Short mmCIF file of C-alpha atoms in Angstrom, two decimals:
data_model
loop_
_atom_site.label_atom_id
_atom_site.label_comp_id
_atom_site.label_asym_id
_atom_site.label_seq_id
_atom_site.Cartn_x
_atom_site.Cartn_y
_atom_site.Cartn_z
CA UNK A 512 121.76 137.21 -9.32
CA UNK A 513 118.86 134.44 -9.00
CA UNK A 514 116.69 135.72 -6.33
CA UNK A 515 113.43 134.89 -5.86
CA UNK A 516 110.38 136.89 -4.24
CA UNK A 517 107.42 135.10 -2.27
CA UNK A 518 104.25 137.13 -1.32
CA UNK A 519 102.76 137.30 1.24
CA UNK A 520 105.12 136.34 4.01
CA UNK A 521 102.62 135.64 6.32
CA UNK A 522 98.86 135.42 6.31
CA UNK A 523 96.34 134.43 8.92
CA UNK A 524 92.96 133.29 7.38
CA UNK A 525 89.56 131.57 8.49
CA UNK A 526 88.78 128.00 7.70
CA UNK A 527 86.83 127.56 4.13
CA UNK A 528 88.40 130.20 2.92
CA UNK A 529 91.32 130.52 -0.23
CA UNK A 530 94.56 131.79 0.11
CA UNK A 531 96.86 132.51 -2.94
CA UNK A 532 100.78 132.95 -2.87
CA UNK A 533 102.78 134.05 -5.41
CA UNK A 534 106.28 133.14 -6.41
CA UNK A 535 108.47 135.43 -8.83
CA UNK A 536 112.33 135.00 -10.19
CA UNK A 537 112.91 138.46 -10.31
CA UNK A 538 116.28 138.64 -12.38
CA UNK A 539 115.79 135.45 -14.33
CA UNK A 540 113.62 133.33 -16.27
CA UNK A 541 112.70 129.90 -14.38
CA UNK A 542 110.82 127.24 -16.55
CA UNK A 543 110.68 125.49 -13.66
CA UNK A 544 109.44 126.14 -10.07
CA UNK A 545 108.80 123.93 -6.99
CA UNK A 546 106.59 124.14 -4.32
CA UNK A 547 107.45 122.96 -0.57
CA UNK A 548 106.03 122.97 2.66
CA UNK A 549 107.78 122.49 5.90
CA UNK A 550 106.32 121.76 9.29
CA UNK A 551 108.29 123.00 12.11
CA UNK A 552 111.73 120.96 12.79
CA UNK A 553 111.12 118.95 9.75
CA UNK A 554 112.45 118.66 6.57
CA UNK A 555 111.38 120.26 3.28
CA UNK A 556 108.37 118.36 1.77
CA UNK A 557 108.17 118.74 -2.17
CA UNK A 558 104.36 119.21 -2.87
CA UNK A 559 104.85 119.99 -6.77
CA UNK A 560 106.86 120.92 -9.71
CA UNK A 561 105.51 123.93 -11.85
CA UNK A 562 106.30 124.16 -15.23
CA UNK A 563 105.76 127.29 -17.19
CA UNK A 564 103.07 126.73 -19.99
CA UNK A 565 101.71 123.03 -18.54
CA UNK A 566 100.13 121.32 -15.52
CA UNK A 567 102.11 120.77 -12.61
CA UNK A 568 103.39 117.94 -11.55
CA UNK A 569 102.28 116.79 -8.24
CA UNK A 570 103.77 114.44 -5.87
CA UNK A 571 101.97 111.52 -3.96
CA UNK A 572 99.36 112.39 -1.31
CA UNK A 573 99.14 116.10 -2.71
CA UNK A 574 95.55 116.87 -3.66
CA UNK A 575 95.87 118.93 -6.61
CA UNK A 576 92.53 119.91 -6.40
CA UNK A 577 93.30 121.62 -3.10
CA UNK A 578 96.66 122.99 -3.94
CA UNK A 579 96.29 124.90 -7.31
CA UNK A 580 99.01 125.63 -9.07
CA UNK A 581 99.29 128.01 -11.99
CA UNK A 582 102.76 128.97 -14.11
CA UNK A 583 101.70 131.36 -16.16
CA UNK A 584 104.66 133.10 -17.14
CA UNK A 585 108.63 132.49 -16.65
CA UNK A 586 109.02 134.50 -13.75
CA UNK A 587 105.52 133.90 -11.97
CA UNK A 588 104.17 130.65 -10.23
CA UNK A 589 100.98 131.13 -7.91
CA UNK A 590 100.16 128.34 -5.15
CA UNK A 591 96.57 128.51 -4.45
CA UNK A 592 95.26 126.75 -0.98
CA UNK A 593 91.53 126.33 -1.95
CA UNK A 594 89.19 125.68 1.44
CA UNK A 595 91.88 125.99 3.92
CA UNK A 596 91.74 124.05 6.93
CA UNK A 597 93.91 124.21 10.49
CA UNK A 598 95.81 121.33 9.24
CA UNK A 599 96.71 123.31 6.29
CA UNK A 600 98.71 125.57 8.63
CA UNK A 601 102.76 125.26 7.72
CA UNK A 602 105.49 127.11 5.98
CA UNK A 603 105.43 127.29 2.30
CA UNK A 604 108.52 127.76 0.47
CA UNK A 605 108.80 128.07 -3.31
CA UNK A 606 112.01 127.46 -5.42
CA UNK A 607 113.16 128.17 -8.89
CA UNK A 608 115.98 127.12 -11.08
CA UNK A 609 117.91 129.45 -13.03
CA UNK A 610 118.54 127.45 -16.25
CA UNK A 611 121.17 130.03 -17.30
CA UNK A 612 123.23 128.93 -14.18
CA UNK A 613 124.19 132.90 -13.55
CA UNK A 614 123.67 132.51 -9.54
CA UNK A 615 125.82 128.72 -9.55
CA UNK A 616 124.93 125.62 -11.36
CA UNK A 617 122.08 125.44 -13.81
CA UNK A 618 120.27 122.80 -11.42
CA UNK A 619 120.33 124.91 -8.49
CA UNK A 620 117.08 125.87 -6.99
CA UNK A 621 117.16 129.22 -5.44
CA UNK A 622 114.37 129.71 -2.71
CA UNK A 623 112.10 132.31 -1.92
CA UNK A 624 111.71 133.46 1.79
CA UNK A 625 108.75 131.31 2.55
CA UNK A 626 104.77 131.95 3.59
CA UNK A 627 103.69 131.25 6.97
CA UNK A 628 100.23 130.38 6.75
CA UNK A 629 97.76 129.95 9.92
CA UNK A 630 94.61 128.71 9.53
CA UNK A 631 92.39 129.65 12.57
CA UNK B 888 114.49 103.40 -1.67
CA UNK B 889 116.01 106.43 -1.83
CA UNK B 890 117.76 108.19 1.33
CA UNK B 891 119.79 110.63 2.53
CA UNK B 892 121.46 110.43 6.61
CA UNK B 893 122.58 113.19 8.05
CA UNK B 894 123.19 113.92 11.82
CA UNK B 895 119.77 115.18 13.70
CA UNK B 896 122.24 117.84 15.79
CA UNK B 897 125.61 118.86 16.49
CA UNK B 898 127.06 121.31 18.58
CA UNK B 899 130.33 123.22 18.24
CA UNK B 900 132.28 126.02 19.59
CA UNK B 901 132.89 129.63 18.27
CA UNK B 902 136.20 129.99 16.26
CA UNK B 903 136.51 126.29 16.00
CA UNK B 904 135.87 123.76 12.81
CA UNK B 905 132.66 121.46 12.48
CA UNK B 906 132.12 118.68 10.08
CA UNK B 907 128.85 117.47 8.91
CA UNK B 908 128.34 114.01 7.33
CA UNK B 909 125.86 113.15 4.78
CA UNK B 910 125.61 109.78 3.03
CA UNK B 911 122.99 108.89 0.39
CA UNK B 912 121.61 106.06 -1.60
CA UNK B 913 119.50 107.38 -4.64
CA UNK B 914 118.67 106.24 -7.86
CA UNK B 915 121.27 107.73 -9.98
CA UNK B 916 123.37 111.03 -9.34
CA UNK B 917 123.50 114.49 -10.89
CA UNK B 918 125.35 116.22 -7.95
CA UNK B 919 124.94 117.07 -4.11
CA UNK B 920 123.75 120.38 -2.80
CA UNK B 921 124.25 121.69 0.56
CA UNK B 922 121.87 124.53 1.96
CA UNK B 923 121.97 126.65 5.13
CA UNK B 924 118.54 127.32 6.65
CA UNK B 925 118.18 129.53 9.70
CA UNK B 926 115.09 129.02 12.14
CA UNK B 927 111.98 130.48 10.30
CA UNK B 928 113.75 130.97 7.03
CA UNK B 929 113.84 129.47 3.58
CA UNK B 930 116.96 127.48 2.76
CA UNK B 931 119.93 129.41 1.11
CA UNK B 932 122.47 127.81 -0.96
CA UNK B 933 125.76 127.19 -0.09
CA UNK B 934 127.63 124.48 -2.69
CA UNK B 935 127.28 122.12 -5.36
CA UNK B 936 129.54 118.93 -5.83
CA UNK B 937 129.22 116.70 -8.75
CA UNK B 938 132.76 115.56 -9.23
CA UNK B 939 134.74 114.04 -6.39
CA UNK B 940 137.02 115.93 -4.63
CA UNK B 941 136.58 119.35 -2.21
CA UNK B 942 135.22 122.35 -3.25
CA UNK B 943 136.42 125.53 -1.23
CA UNK B 944 134.56 128.71 -0.71
CA UNK B 945 135.83 130.88 2.16
CA UNK B 946 135.28 129.45 5.32
CA UNK B 947 133.09 126.50 3.77
CA UNK B 948 134.23 123.45 2.22
CA UNK B 949 132.07 120.53 0.63
CA UNK B 950 133.44 117.21 -0.09
CA UNK B 951 132.27 114.43 -2.20
CA UNK B 952 133.12 110.78 -2.77
CA UNK B 953 130.54 109.27 -5.20
CA UNK B 954 132.04 105.42 -4.89
CA UNK B 955 131.14 105.91 -1.04
CA UNK B 956 127.85 107.83 -1.31
CA UNK B 957 129.10 110.14 1.07
CA UNK B 958 129.67 113.99 1.41
CA UNK B 959 130.67 116.53 3.98
CA UNK B 960 130.52 120.18 4.89
CA UNK B 961 133.13 121.84 6.60
CA UNK B 962 133.02 124.95 8.35
CA UNK B 963 135.91 126.58 9.78
CA UNK B 964 136.29 129.45 12.26
CA UNK B 965 132.44 129.32 13.52
CA UNK B 966 130.69 132.26 13.86
CA UNK B 967 127.44 132.33 16.11
CA UNK B 968 125.58 133.21 12.94
CA UNK B 969 126.54 129.98 11.52
CA UNK B 970 123.81 128.12 14.03
CA UNK B 971 121.41 126.91 11.75
CA UNK B 972 120.47 124.17 10.07
CA UNK B 973 122.58 122.44 7.04
CA UNK B 974 120.42 120.43 4.61
CA UNK B 975 122.10 118.02 2.10
CA UNK B 976 120.11 117.02 -0.85
CA UNK B 977 121.15 114.73 -3.76
CA UNK B 978 119.62 115.31 -7.29
CA UNK B 979 118.99 112.09 -8.51
CA UNK B 980 118.95 110.49 -12.28
CA UNK B 981 115.41 112.17 -13.02
CA UNK B 982 116.93 115.35 -11.86
CA UNK B 983 114.77 115.34 -8.70
CA UNK B 984 116.03 116.70 -5.36
CA UNK B 985 116.21 114.20 -2.58
CA UNK B 986 116.31 116.15 0.70
CA UNK B 987 117.85 114.84 3.85
CA UNK B 988 116.07 115.90 7.10
CA UNK B 989 118.97 118.45 7.90
CA UNK B 990 121.74 118.95 10.70
CA UNK B 991 120.94 121.49 13.25
CA UNK B 992 124.30 123.49 14.25
CA UNK B 993 124.60 124.66 17.72
CA UNK B 994 127.31 127.35 18.13
CA UNK B 995 128.16 128.11 21.66
CA UNK B 996 130.44 130.64 22.80
#
């Protein structure tokens, strides 16, 4: 149990375009999902917390107009990188909390496989 | 401020035992997690400790001392596939995860 998928796994785009990344909880309903980015050999950086049916909570320094988050259902959250620039190139990872705790403690975050974004 | 400290890198030999330490200072405590992350992949959940003591799960064990703000992950009978980064994360009083920078574990034959 507690499987999270993420799509696409890899994307290359031109500077100025927008990219949408989907995060799905496959076998549980996730009221809360998290979006992280990770630069090579660096730790995870939380970007925002996504709550189903309400606005996302962004971490300090993260531009909410650039990184649009939508959590329209209990199994899907999307991150859209708008007007992408080369400095947005990174590894984006989502995670979801399983409130039923079927796969472990209910506070456990289960991660998607990540999306590697390269902006040219 | 909130802080998680763990060694940057460790090296061990296949078949041996290694202990990865994590110390933390956070505003409140609602549990400590260990995750494994292979290069280029997302983290996978290993263990969760919220009470003092040792939790054993196969070749991996995790220990917690809340009074000392200290945890360790113990890996036994090391295999080459255990080469990865190991992330320590603490859930604070707001149920936010505070992440350590990770310990890169290198296993040598």
